[in-house]
C-alpha cells in the first residue's frame, strides 16, 4: 500500500507541474524601492514549501547567471518573490512572506525580510482585493497593516488611492530609481532582533572581529557595522571600484562569517546575512554615508533594513559610528543616508532608559509601481535540488 500511495503522490505532483506549465500562475510583477519581484497570492502556489520553491526556481529561471529561461533579472535585486495572503493575526491585514531566489545557484531563502519589496505589498493587497479600499481609506489614503512572516514583525503602509485603486505616479524621488512616483510611507514595529532574537545579538555593543571593531546589530536585519576607514576605505569608492578589490571582498566575507557565528546564526557561508555596512562621513549634504555589501558584493544603493539597523547602532552610545553620530539630527525629522545611488531618508527613534536600549518608531518613504499583471509560465520540471534557507545574494 505504501508503494501505491507513493506512486499516487508522485502522479499528483506530475499533474500539478503539468498544469502550471500549461495554464500558468497568476502573478503581479512589481517594483518596490530599488528591487523588482514576482508577487503571488499564497493560494495560487503549492502549500508545500519544497514544491513551492521548486516552482519558483523554474519561474525565475534559476540556476543560470542570466536567468534566460525565466523572469528573473540576473541580479539578486531582481530575483525576488513575495507571497501574500489575508492575515489571521489581529494586528495585521495581510501576511507577507519574502523569498529570495538565487541567480546562478538553486537556492530559495526565507532568512530575512526585504524592505524594498515591502513597499509594493500594500498596493498589491488593494489590487488583489485582500484589503477593501473602502474600509482602509480616509480621504483617498489607504492604510494596510502587514505582518512580515519572515521575522513575525509588523509594518504599516500608507499610500494614496484614486477611485479605490493605488496611485503610482507622483513627485517623490527614490534614489536608485529613475523618475518619480507616489509616496508610500512604511512604519515599522517590533523589528528588533528580527532574525537573532536580540537587538545586539552578541551581547556587546562592539566586538573585535578579525582585527576590526564592529557592532553586530539586528533591527529588521542582522548587520555588521564598521567604519569604512577600518577597511582601508574613505567612502568615496564606487561599487565598481570596490568589486575590483578582491582582497577587500575576501576580508568582508571573512568578517561577516565570524560575526554570523557570534550572532548565533551559525555557518552563514551560504547565506546573505549578516550584511556588512561601512560608515563614513557625509559628502553630499546628507548626514552619513553608507556602503553596504550583499553579502560580499558592493551594493549599488542600500537596503532599507540595513540602513535602519546601521542608524540604530549609530544612535546607541558605545557602538561603532558614535564619532559620526554627532552629525545626525537629534529630533525625529529623520536621517539622510548617502549611498552610491543617492540618498535615503530614514527615521529611527532610540530610547536608552534604564541603561537598556530599545527601539521606538522606524519609518521610511519609498515608492512602488505595478509593471505587469498576468500569468507566468514556469519552465518544465526537471530533477533539481532546492537549497532552502540559503542564497547567493539579496537586498
PDB file of C-alpha atoms in Angstrom, residues 198-207 209 214-218 223-225 259-260 262-263:
ATOM      1  CA  UNK A 198      18.164  40.414  20.208  1.00  0.00           C
ATOM      2  CA  UNK A 199      18.916  43.968  19.110  1.00  0.00           C
ATOM      3  CA  UNK A 200      22.616  43.411  19.861  1.00  0.00           C
ATOM      4  CA  UNK A 201      22.859  39.631  19.453  1.00  0.00           C
ATOM      5  CA  UNK A 202      26.457  39.161  20.605  1.00  0.00           C
ATOM      6  CA  UNK A 203      25.605  40.750  23.947  1.00  0.00           C
ATOM      7  CA  UNK A 204      28.144  43.511  23.286  1.00  0.00           C
ATOM      8  CA  UNK A 205      27.920  46.972  21.776  1.00  0.00           C
ATOM      9  CA  UNK A 206      31.207  46.345  19.996  1.00  0.00           C
ATOM     10  CA  UNK A 207      33.277  43.273  19.194  1.00  0.00           C
ATOM     11  CA  UNK A 209      36.419  40.613  14.802  1.00  0.00           C
ATOM     12  CA  UNK A 214      32.386  46.094  14.739  1.00  0.00           C
ATOM     13  CA  UNK A 215      28.870  46.444  16.084  1.00  0.00           C
ATOM     14  CA  UNK A 216      26.573  43.498  15.389  1.00  0.00           C
ATOM     15  CA  UNK A 217      23.009  44.790  15.339  1.00  0.00           C
ATOM     16  CA  UNK A 218      19.641  43.373  14.261  1.00  0.00           C
ATOM     17  CA  UNK A 223      24.105  43.766  10.099  1.00  0.00           C
ATOM     18  CA  UNK A 224      27.798  44.134  10.891  1.00  0.00           C
ATOM     19  CA  UNK A 225      28.538  47.858  11.202  1.00  0.00           C
ATOM     20  CA  UNK A 259      30.197  37.781  13.006  1.00  0.00           C
ATOM     21  CA  UNK A 260      27.454  35.378  11.969  1.00  0.00           C
ATOM     22  CA  UNK A 262      28.931  35.388  17.186  1.00  0.00           C
ATOM     23  CA  UNK A 263      25.356  36.487  16.400  1.00  0.00           C
TER      24      UNK A 263
END
